[in-house]
Coordinates of C-alpha atoms in Angstrom, one line a residue:
Chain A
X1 CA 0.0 0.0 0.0
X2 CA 2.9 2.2 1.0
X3 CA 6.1 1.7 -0.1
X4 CA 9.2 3.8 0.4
X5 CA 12.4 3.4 -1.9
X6 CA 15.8 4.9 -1.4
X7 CA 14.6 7.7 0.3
X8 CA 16.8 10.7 1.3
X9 CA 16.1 13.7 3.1
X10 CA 17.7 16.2 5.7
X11 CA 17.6 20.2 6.4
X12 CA 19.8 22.7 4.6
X13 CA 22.0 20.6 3.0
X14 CA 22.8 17.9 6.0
X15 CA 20.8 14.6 5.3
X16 CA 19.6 12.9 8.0
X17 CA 17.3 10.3 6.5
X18 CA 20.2 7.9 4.1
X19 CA 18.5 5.7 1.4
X20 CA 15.1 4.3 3.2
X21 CA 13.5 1.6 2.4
X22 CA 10.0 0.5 3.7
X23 CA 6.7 -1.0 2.8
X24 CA 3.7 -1.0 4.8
X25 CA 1.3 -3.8 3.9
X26 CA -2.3 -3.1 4.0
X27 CA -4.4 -3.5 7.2
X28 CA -0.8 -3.3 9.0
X29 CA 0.9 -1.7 11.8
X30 CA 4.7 -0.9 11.3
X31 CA 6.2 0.5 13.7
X32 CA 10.0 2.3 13.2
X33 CA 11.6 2.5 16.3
X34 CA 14.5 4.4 17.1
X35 CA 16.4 6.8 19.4
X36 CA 15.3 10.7 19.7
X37 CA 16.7 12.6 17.0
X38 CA 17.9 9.2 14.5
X39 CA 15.4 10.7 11.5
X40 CA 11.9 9.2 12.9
X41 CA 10.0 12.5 12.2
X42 CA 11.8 13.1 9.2
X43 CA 10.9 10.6 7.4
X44 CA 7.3 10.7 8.3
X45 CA 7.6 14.5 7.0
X46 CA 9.7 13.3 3.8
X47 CA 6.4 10.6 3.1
X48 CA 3.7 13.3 3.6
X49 CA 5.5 16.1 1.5
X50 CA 6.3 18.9 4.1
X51 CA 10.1 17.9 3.8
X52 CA 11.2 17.4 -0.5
X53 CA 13.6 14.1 -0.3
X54 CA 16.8 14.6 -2.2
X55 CA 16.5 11.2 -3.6
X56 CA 13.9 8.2 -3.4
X57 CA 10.4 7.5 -4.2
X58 CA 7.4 6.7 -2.3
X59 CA 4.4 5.3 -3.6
X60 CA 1.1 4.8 -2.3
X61 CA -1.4 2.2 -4.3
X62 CA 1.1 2.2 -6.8
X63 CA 1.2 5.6 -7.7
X64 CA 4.4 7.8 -7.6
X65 CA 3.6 10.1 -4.6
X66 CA 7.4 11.8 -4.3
X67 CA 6.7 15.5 -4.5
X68 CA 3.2 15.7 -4.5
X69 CA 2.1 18.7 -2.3
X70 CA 1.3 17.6 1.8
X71 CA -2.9 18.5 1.2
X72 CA -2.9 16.2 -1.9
X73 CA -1.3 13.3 -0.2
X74 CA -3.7 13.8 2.8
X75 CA -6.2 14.0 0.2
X76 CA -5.1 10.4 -1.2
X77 CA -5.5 8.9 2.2
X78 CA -2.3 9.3 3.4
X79 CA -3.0 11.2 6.7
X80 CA -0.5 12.1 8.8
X81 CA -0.5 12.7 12.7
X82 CA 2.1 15.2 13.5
X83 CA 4.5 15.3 16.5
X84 CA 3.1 18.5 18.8
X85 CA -0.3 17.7 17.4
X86 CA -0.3 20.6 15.9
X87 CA -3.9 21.7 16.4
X88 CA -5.4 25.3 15.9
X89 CA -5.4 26.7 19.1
X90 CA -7.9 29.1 18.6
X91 CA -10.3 27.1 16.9
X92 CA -13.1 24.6 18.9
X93 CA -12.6 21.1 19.6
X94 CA -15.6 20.7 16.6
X95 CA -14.0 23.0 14.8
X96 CA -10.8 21.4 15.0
X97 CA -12.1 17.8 13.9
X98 CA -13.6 19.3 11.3
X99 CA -10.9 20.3 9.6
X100 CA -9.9 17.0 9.5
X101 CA -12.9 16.3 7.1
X102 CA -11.9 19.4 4.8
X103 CA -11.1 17.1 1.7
X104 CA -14.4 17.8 -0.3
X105 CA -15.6 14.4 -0.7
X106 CA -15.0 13.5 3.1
X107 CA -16.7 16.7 4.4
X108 CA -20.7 15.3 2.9
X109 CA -20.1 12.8 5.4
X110 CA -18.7 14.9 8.7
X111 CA -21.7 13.8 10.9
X112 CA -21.1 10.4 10.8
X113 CA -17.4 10.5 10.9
X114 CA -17.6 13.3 14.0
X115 CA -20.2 10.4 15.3
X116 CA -17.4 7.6 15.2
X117 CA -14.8 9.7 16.6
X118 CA -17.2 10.9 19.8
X119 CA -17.3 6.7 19.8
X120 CA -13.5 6.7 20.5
X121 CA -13.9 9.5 23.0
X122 CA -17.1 10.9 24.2
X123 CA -15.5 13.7 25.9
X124 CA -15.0 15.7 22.5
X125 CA -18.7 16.2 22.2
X126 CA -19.3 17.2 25.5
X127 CA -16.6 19.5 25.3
X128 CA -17.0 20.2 21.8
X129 CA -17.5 24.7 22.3
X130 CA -14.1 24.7 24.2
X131 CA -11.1 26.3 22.6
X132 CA -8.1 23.9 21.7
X133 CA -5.2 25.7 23.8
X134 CA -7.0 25.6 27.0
X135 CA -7.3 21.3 26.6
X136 CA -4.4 19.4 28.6
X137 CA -1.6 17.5 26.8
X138 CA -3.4 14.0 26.9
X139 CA -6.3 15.8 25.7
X140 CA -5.0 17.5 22.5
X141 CA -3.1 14.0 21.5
X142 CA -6.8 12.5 21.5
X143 CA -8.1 15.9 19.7
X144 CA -5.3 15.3 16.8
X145 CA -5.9 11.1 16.7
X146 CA -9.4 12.4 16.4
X147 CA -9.1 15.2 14.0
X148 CA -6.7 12.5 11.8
X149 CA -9.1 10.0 12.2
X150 CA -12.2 12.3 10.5
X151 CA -10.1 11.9 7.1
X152 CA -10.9 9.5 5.0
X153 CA -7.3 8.0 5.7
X154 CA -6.3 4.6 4.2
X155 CA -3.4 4.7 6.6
X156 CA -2.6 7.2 9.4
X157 CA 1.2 7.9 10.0
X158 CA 1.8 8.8 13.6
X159 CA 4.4 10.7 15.1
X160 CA 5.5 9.3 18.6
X161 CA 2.0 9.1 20.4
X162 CA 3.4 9.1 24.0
X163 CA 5.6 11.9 23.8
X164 CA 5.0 14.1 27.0
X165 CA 2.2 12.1 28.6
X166 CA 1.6 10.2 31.9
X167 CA 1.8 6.2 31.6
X168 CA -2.1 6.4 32.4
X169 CA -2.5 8.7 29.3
X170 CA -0.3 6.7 27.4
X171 CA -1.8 3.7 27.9
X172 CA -5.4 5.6 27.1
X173 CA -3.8 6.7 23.6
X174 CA -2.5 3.1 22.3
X175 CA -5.9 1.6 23.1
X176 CA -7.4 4.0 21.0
X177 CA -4.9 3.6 18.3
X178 CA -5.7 -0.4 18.9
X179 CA -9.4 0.7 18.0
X180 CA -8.1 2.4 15.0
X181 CA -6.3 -0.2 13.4
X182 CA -9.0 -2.9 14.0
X183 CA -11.0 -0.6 11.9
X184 CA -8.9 -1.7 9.0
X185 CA -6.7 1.3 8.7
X186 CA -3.3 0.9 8.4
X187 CA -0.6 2.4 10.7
X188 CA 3.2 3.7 10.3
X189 CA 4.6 4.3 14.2
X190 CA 7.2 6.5 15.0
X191 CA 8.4 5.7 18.5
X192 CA 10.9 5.5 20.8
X193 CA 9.8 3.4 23.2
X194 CA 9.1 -0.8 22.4
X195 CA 7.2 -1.2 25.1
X196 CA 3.9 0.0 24.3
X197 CA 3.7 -0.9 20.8
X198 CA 3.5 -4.9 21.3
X199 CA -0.3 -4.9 20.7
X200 CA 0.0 -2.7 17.4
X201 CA 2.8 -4.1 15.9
X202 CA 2.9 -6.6 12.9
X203 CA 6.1 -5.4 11.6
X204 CA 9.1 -3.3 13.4
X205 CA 11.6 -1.4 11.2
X206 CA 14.9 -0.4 13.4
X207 CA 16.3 3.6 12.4
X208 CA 19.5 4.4 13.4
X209 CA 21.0 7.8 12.3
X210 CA 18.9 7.9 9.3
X211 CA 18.7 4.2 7.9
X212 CA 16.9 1.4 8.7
X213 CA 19.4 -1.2 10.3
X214 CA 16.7 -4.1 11.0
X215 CA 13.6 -5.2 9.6
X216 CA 11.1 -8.0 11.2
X217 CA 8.4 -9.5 12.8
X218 CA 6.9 -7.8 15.9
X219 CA 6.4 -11.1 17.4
X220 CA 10.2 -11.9 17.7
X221 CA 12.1 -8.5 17.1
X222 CA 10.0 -6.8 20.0
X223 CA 10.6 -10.1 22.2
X224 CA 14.9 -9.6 21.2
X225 CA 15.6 -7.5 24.4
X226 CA 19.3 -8.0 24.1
X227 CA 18.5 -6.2 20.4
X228 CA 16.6 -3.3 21.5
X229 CA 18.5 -2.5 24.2
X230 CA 21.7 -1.9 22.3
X231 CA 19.7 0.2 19.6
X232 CA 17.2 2.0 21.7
X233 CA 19.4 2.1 25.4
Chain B
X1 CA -29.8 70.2 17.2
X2 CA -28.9 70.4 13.4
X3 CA -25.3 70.6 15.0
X4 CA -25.7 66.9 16.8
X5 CA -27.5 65.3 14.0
X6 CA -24.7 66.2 11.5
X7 CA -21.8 64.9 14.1
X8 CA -23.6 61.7 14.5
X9 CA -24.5 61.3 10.6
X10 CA -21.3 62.3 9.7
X11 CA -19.9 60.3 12.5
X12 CA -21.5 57.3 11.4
X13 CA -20.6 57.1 7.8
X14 CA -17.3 58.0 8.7
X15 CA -17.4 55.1 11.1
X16 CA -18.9 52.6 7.7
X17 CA -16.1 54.2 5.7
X18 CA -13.2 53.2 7.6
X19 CA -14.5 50.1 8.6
X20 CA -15.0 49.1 4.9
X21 CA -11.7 50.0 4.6
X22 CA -10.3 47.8 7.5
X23 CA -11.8 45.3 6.9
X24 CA -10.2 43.8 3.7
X25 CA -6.9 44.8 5.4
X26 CA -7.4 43.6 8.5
X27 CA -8.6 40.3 6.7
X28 CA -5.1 39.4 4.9
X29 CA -3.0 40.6 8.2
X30 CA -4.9 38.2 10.1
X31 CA -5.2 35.1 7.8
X32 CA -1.7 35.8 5.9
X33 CA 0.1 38.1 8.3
X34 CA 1.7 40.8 5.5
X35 CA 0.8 44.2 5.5
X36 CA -0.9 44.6 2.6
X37 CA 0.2 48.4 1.6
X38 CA -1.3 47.8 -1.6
X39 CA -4.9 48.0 -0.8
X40 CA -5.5 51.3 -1.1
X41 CA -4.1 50.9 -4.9
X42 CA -6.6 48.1 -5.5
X43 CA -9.3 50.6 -3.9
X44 CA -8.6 53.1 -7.0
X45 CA -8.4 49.9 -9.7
X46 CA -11.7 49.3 -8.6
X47 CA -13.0 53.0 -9.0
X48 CA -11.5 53.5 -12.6
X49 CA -12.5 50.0 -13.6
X50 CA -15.9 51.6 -12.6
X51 CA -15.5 54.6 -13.9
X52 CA -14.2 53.5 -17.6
X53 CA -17.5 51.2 -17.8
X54 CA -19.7 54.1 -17.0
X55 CA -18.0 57.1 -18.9
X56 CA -16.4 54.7 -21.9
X57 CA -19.4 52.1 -22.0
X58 CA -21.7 54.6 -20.9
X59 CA -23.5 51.8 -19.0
X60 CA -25.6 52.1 -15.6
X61 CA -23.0 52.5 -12.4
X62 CA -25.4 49.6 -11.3
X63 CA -23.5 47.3 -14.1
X64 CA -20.2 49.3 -13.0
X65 CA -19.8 48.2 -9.4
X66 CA -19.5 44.6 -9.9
X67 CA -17.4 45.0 -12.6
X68 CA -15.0 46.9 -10.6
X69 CA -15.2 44.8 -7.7
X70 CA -14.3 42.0 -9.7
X71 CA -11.7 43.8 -11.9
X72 CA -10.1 44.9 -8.2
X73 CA -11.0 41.1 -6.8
X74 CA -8.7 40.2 -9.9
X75 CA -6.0 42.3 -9.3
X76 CA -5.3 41.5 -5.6
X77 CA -5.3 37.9 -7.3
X78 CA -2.7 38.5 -9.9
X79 CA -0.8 40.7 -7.1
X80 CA -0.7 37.5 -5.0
X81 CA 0.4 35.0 -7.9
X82 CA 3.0 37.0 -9.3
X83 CA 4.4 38.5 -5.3
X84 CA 3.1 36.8 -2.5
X85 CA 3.5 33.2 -3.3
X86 CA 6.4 32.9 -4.4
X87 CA 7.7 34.2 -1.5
X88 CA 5.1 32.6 1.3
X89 CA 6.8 31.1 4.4
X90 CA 10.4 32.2 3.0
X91 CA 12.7 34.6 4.9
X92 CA 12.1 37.9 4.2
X93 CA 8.6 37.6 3.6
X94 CA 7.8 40.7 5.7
X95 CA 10.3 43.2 3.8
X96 CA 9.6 41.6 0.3
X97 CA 5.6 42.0 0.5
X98 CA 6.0 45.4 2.2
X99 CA 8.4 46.8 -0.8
X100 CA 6.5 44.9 -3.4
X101 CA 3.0 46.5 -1.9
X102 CA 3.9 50.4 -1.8
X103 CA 5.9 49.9 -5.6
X104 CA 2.3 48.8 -6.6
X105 CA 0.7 51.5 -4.7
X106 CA 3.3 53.4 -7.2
X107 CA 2.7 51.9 -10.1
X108 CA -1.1 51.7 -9.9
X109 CA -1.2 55.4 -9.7
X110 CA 1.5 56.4 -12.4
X111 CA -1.0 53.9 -14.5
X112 CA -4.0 55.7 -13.7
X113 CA -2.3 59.1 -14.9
X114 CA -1.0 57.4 -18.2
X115 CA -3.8 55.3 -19.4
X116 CA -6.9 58.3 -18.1
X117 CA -4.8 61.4 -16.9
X118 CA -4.2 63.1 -13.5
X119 CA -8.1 65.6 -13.6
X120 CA -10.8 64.2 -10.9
X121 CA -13.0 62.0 -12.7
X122 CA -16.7 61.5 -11.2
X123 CA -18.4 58.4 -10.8
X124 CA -22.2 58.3 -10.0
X125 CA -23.8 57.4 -7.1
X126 CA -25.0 54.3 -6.9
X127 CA -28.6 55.3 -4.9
X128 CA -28.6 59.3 -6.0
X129 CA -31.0 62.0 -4.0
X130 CA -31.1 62.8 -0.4
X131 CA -33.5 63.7 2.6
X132 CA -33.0 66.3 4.9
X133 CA -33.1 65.6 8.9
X134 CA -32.8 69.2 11.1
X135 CA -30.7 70.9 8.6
X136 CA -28.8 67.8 8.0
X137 CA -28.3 66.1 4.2
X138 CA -29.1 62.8 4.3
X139 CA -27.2 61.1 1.0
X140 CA -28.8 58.1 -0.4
X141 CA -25.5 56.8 -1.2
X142 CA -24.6 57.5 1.9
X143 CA -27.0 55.2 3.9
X144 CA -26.3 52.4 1.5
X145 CA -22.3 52.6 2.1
X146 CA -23.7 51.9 5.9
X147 CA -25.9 49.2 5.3
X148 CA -23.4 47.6 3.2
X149 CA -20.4 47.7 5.8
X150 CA -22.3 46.7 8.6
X151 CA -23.7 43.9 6.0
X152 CA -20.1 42.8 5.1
X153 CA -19.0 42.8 8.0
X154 CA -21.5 40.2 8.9
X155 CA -21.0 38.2 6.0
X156 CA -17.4 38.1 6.4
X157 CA -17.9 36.8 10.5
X158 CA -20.1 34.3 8.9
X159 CA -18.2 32.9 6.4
X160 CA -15.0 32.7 8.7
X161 CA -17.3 31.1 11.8
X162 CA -19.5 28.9 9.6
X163 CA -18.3 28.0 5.9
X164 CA -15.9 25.0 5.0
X165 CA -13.5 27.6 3.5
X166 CA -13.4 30.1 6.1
X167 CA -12.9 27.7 8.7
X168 CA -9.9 26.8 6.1
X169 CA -8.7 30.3 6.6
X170 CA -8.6 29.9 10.4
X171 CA -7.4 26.4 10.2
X172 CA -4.7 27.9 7.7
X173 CA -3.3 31.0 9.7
X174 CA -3.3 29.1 12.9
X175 CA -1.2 26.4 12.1
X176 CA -0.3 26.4 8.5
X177 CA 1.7 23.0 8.2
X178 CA -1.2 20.9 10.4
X179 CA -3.8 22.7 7.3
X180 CA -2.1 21.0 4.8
X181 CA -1.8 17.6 6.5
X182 CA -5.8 18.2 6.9
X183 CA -5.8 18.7 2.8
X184 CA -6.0 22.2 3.0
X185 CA -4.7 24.4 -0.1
X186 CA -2.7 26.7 2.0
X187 CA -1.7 28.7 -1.4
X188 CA -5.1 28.8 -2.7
X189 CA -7.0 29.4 0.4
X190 CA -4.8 32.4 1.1
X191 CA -5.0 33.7 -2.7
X192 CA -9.2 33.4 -2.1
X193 CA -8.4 35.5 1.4
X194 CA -6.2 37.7 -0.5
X195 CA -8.7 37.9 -3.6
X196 CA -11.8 38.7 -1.0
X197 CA -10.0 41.6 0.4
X198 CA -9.6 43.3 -2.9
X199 CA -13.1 42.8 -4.1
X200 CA -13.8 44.8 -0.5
X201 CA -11.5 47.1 -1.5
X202 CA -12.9 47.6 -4.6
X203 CA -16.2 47.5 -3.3
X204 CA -15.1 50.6 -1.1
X205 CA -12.8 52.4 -4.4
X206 CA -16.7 52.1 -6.2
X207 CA -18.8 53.3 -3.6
X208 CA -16.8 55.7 -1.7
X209 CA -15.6 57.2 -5.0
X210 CA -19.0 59.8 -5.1
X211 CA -17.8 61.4 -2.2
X212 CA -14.0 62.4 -2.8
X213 CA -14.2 62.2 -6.7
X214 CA -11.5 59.9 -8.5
X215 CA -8.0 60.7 -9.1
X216 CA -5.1 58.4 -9.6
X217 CA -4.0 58.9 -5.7
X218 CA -7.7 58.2 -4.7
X219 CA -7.5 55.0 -2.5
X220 CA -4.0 56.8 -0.3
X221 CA -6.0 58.2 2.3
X222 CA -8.9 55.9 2.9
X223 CA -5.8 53.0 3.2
X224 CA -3.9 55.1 6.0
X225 CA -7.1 55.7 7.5
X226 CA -8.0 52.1 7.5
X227 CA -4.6 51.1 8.3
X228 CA -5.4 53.5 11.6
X229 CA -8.7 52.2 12.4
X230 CA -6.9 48.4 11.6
X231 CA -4.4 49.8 14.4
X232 CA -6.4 50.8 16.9
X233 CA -9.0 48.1 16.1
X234 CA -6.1 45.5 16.5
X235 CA -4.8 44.0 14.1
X236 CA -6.3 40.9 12.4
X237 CA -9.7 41.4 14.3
X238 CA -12.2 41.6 12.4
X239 CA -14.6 42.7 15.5
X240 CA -11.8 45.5 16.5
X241 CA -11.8 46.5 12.9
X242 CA -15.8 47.2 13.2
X243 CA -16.1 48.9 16.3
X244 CA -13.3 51.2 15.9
X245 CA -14.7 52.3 12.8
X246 CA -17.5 53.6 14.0
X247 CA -15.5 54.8 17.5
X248 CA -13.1 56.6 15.5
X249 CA -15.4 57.9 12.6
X250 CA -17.7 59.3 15.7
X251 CA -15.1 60.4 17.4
X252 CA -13.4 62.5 14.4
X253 CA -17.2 63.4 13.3
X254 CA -18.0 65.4 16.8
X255 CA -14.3 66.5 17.3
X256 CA -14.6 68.5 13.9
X257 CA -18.4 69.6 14.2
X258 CA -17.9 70.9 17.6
X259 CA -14.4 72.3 17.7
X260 CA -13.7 72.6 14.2
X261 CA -12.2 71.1 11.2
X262 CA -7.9 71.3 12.2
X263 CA -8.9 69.6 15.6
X264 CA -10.4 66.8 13.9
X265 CA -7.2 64.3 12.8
X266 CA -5.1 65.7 15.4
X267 CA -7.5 64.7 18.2
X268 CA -8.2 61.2 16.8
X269 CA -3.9 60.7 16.7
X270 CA -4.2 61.7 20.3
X271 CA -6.7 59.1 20.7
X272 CA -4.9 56.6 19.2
X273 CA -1.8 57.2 21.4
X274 CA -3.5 57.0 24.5
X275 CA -5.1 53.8 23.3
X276 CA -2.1 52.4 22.3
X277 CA 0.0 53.2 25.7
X278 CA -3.6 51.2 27.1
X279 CA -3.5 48.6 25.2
X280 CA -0.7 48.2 22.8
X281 CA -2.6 45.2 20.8
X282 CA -5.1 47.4 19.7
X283 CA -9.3 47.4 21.3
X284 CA -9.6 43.8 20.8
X285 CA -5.5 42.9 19.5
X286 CA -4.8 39.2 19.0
X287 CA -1.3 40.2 19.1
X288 CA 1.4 37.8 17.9
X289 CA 0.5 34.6 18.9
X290 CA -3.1 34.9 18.6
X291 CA -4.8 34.9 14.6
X292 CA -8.1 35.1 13.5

């Protein structure tokens, strides 16, 4: 469904992401994991279109992607969860989801879609009048999963879901993103952290500064402590 | 009597004036944050696109004004696709747009004297006649400038608040790079914001024209005005850009019926200062960090 060749990327002329390689399957969860600052969020950026890769091609269905601009790939169902959420802070918690239902074709259908995200978490539509910046930080991660998830995505790319949040919250947030990919969507995980991602995971990439050093199943690369200790610490 | 009815009718067209004004500008500072020193020349494209359909064509002002709103909604557009884009979210954004703005403030007047020449030109009103209220002329035209601010500014609060596409522009001036991850056109939706302020301009440059006459430097003073009332207003609020309209047109309007016509912009720069050492953000400011 998505698949990744050679890509390169980096900022002002110092690459960070070297010649990646990746395919997500459809219905999957991959999961990259790597250190803080190895090229995770780059190379979620470089798939989506806000960062041009110096080299590489990704495709999704089969169709060259590379340099598309970031509201037509969204539009193509390749939705992407930013890290910082990113929401509108002056905009409601309605208004905010439904943004994420802008695309013209997804926007006839807001009601249902605002329906199965209040499903995920009620709270939204009780809350729906409040403005974004006064919501806590476990609060806007749900607000930006739900605002991604009013898309019509075919696969949600998500940047590091636990950054900055209590274990609780943490916990709270994969569940949801368990929900999600029951759903039939398929995921690409940033994170840092193998523990959380057991439930999500059918595949785990391994990035270390900028390329992919290990590629396997969740069921035995997750289990490989001795493995992830000496990439992650 | 006569005396208070002509401050507060005078006052209050004032008030629709600069708030027609301020309102396109205040629009594209708080959805694309550049100063858009330009709109005043877009005012006077809209005027002599007017002007040449009534005096060339010799067709009804009535078939005139949307044709020079459009011609001025057109313009802005061009202006964007050929300045603002390409340098949207570079460095230097700021000084380029601000340059590029006042040399086609330049331009657009040194066009106006070439292609019709530098003599006032007169366009018609719109709604012609008048009434008279203690003393006081009461313009047609006048009233419908009014009705038609306080009717845009309205529509504008609707469209941002309700509409898909305004809550684009929101979405889109609050957080640019989360906009286009939602699919949102950042470029186009901020030409369309960019395009909507100069039909308003033009809109003004059309209806405003009666009252001044045209001449190739028309639209300078109703910009600095606006970009006054935009000031004290606050910039990028479309409610500040409303009430301090009609606070500054009234204020002006009774400063120079009651104590005469050289206290009149001198008292409302007083005003401003002492507003501005108040509340430096401007009556209802969203500042830096807040937008639209």
């Amino acid at each position: 469904m998505l698949e990744v060749k050679g890509l390169s990327a980096g900022y002002a002329g110092s690459e960070v992401l070297h010649g990646i390689d990746l395919v997500v399957n459809e219905h999957e969860g991959v999961i990259v994991l790597g250190p803080n600052g190895h090229g995770k969020s780059t190379l979620l950026r470089a798939i989506t279109g806000l960062l041009r890769p110096t080299a590489g091609q990704v495709f999704f269905n089969g169709k060259e992607i590379t340099r598309w601009r970031p509201d037509v790939i969204a539009a193509a169902g390749v939705v992407h969860i930013p890290q910082g959420d990113l929401l509108f802070p002056e905009m409601t918690v309605t208004e905010n989801l439904l943004m994420g239902a802008f695309h013209r074709p997804t926007w006839g259908e807001r009601k249902e879609r605002l329906d199965r995200v209040y499903e995920l978490w009620p709270w939204l539509k009780d809350r729906g009048g409040q403005l974004t910046r006064t919501l806590s930080g476990g609060e806007r991660r749900m607000l930006a999963l739900g605002r991604g998830l009013m898309s019509k995505a075919e696969i949600l790319l998500i940047d590091e879901p636990s950054l900055g949040l209590t274990p609780l919250t943490t916990q709270q947030i994969y569940a949801s993103i368990q929900k999600v990919k029951e759903s039939g969507i398929a995921l690409l995980l940033a994170d840092e952290n193998a523990n959380h991602v057991a439930g999500l995971a059918d595949r785990v990439y391994l990035l270390e500064t900028g390329s992919l050093v290990r590629e396997g199943p969740a069921d035995t690369l997750l289990k490989d402590q001795a493995l992830l200790e000496s990439y992650l610490g | 009597m006569t005396l208070l009815v002509q401050a507060i009718w005078g006052g209050v067209l004032f008030g629709a004036v600069y708030g027609l004004m301020a309102l396109g500008l205040t629009l594209v500072w708080g959805a694309v944050r550049f100063l858009n020193l330009a709109h005043g020349a877009i005012f006077t494209v809209g005027a002599y696109a007017a002007y040449w359909v009534v005096s060339s064509l010799n067709l009804p002002i009535l078939i005139a004004l949307p044709f020079g709103v459009l011609v001025a909604a057109a313009f802005s557009y061009l202006m964007h696709l050929a300045l603002i884009r390409p340098v949207l979210g570079k460095p230097g954004f700021d000084n380029s747009t601000l340059i590029a703005t006042v040399g086609i403030s330049i331009s657009v007047s040194a066009a106006a004297i070439l292609i019709f020449n530098p003599e006032y030109k007169v366009v018609p009103a719109v709604l012609p006649g008048y009434f008279v209220i203690s003393g006081v002329q009461i313009t047609n035209q006048g009233l419908l400038v009014i009705a038609t601010s306080l009717a845009l500014f309205l529509l504008v609060y609707l469209f941002l608040t309700y509409t898909r596409q305004g809550m684009a522009v929101r979405a889109v001036s609050q957080q640019m790079e989360a906009a286009s991850l939602m699919s949102i056109p950042v470029e186009r939706t901020y030409g369309m914001v960019i395009a909507i302020s100069g039909a308003l301009a033009g809109l003004a440059g059309v209806l405003l024209s009666p009252f001044f006459f045209l001449n190739p430097n028309s639209g300078f003073n109703p910009m600095i005005q606006a970009l006054i009332v935009t000031i004290f207003g606050g910039l990028g609020s479309i409610r500040g850009a409303l009430v301090a309209g009609f606070v500054l047109g009234i204020f002006e309007s009774f400063v120079e019926v009651f104590y005469g016509v050289a206290w009149a912009q001198p008292g409302v720069f007083v005003l401003i200062i002492l507003m501005l050492i108040l509340r430096p953000n401007g009556l209802f400011g969203i500042g830096e960090v807040r937008r639209l």
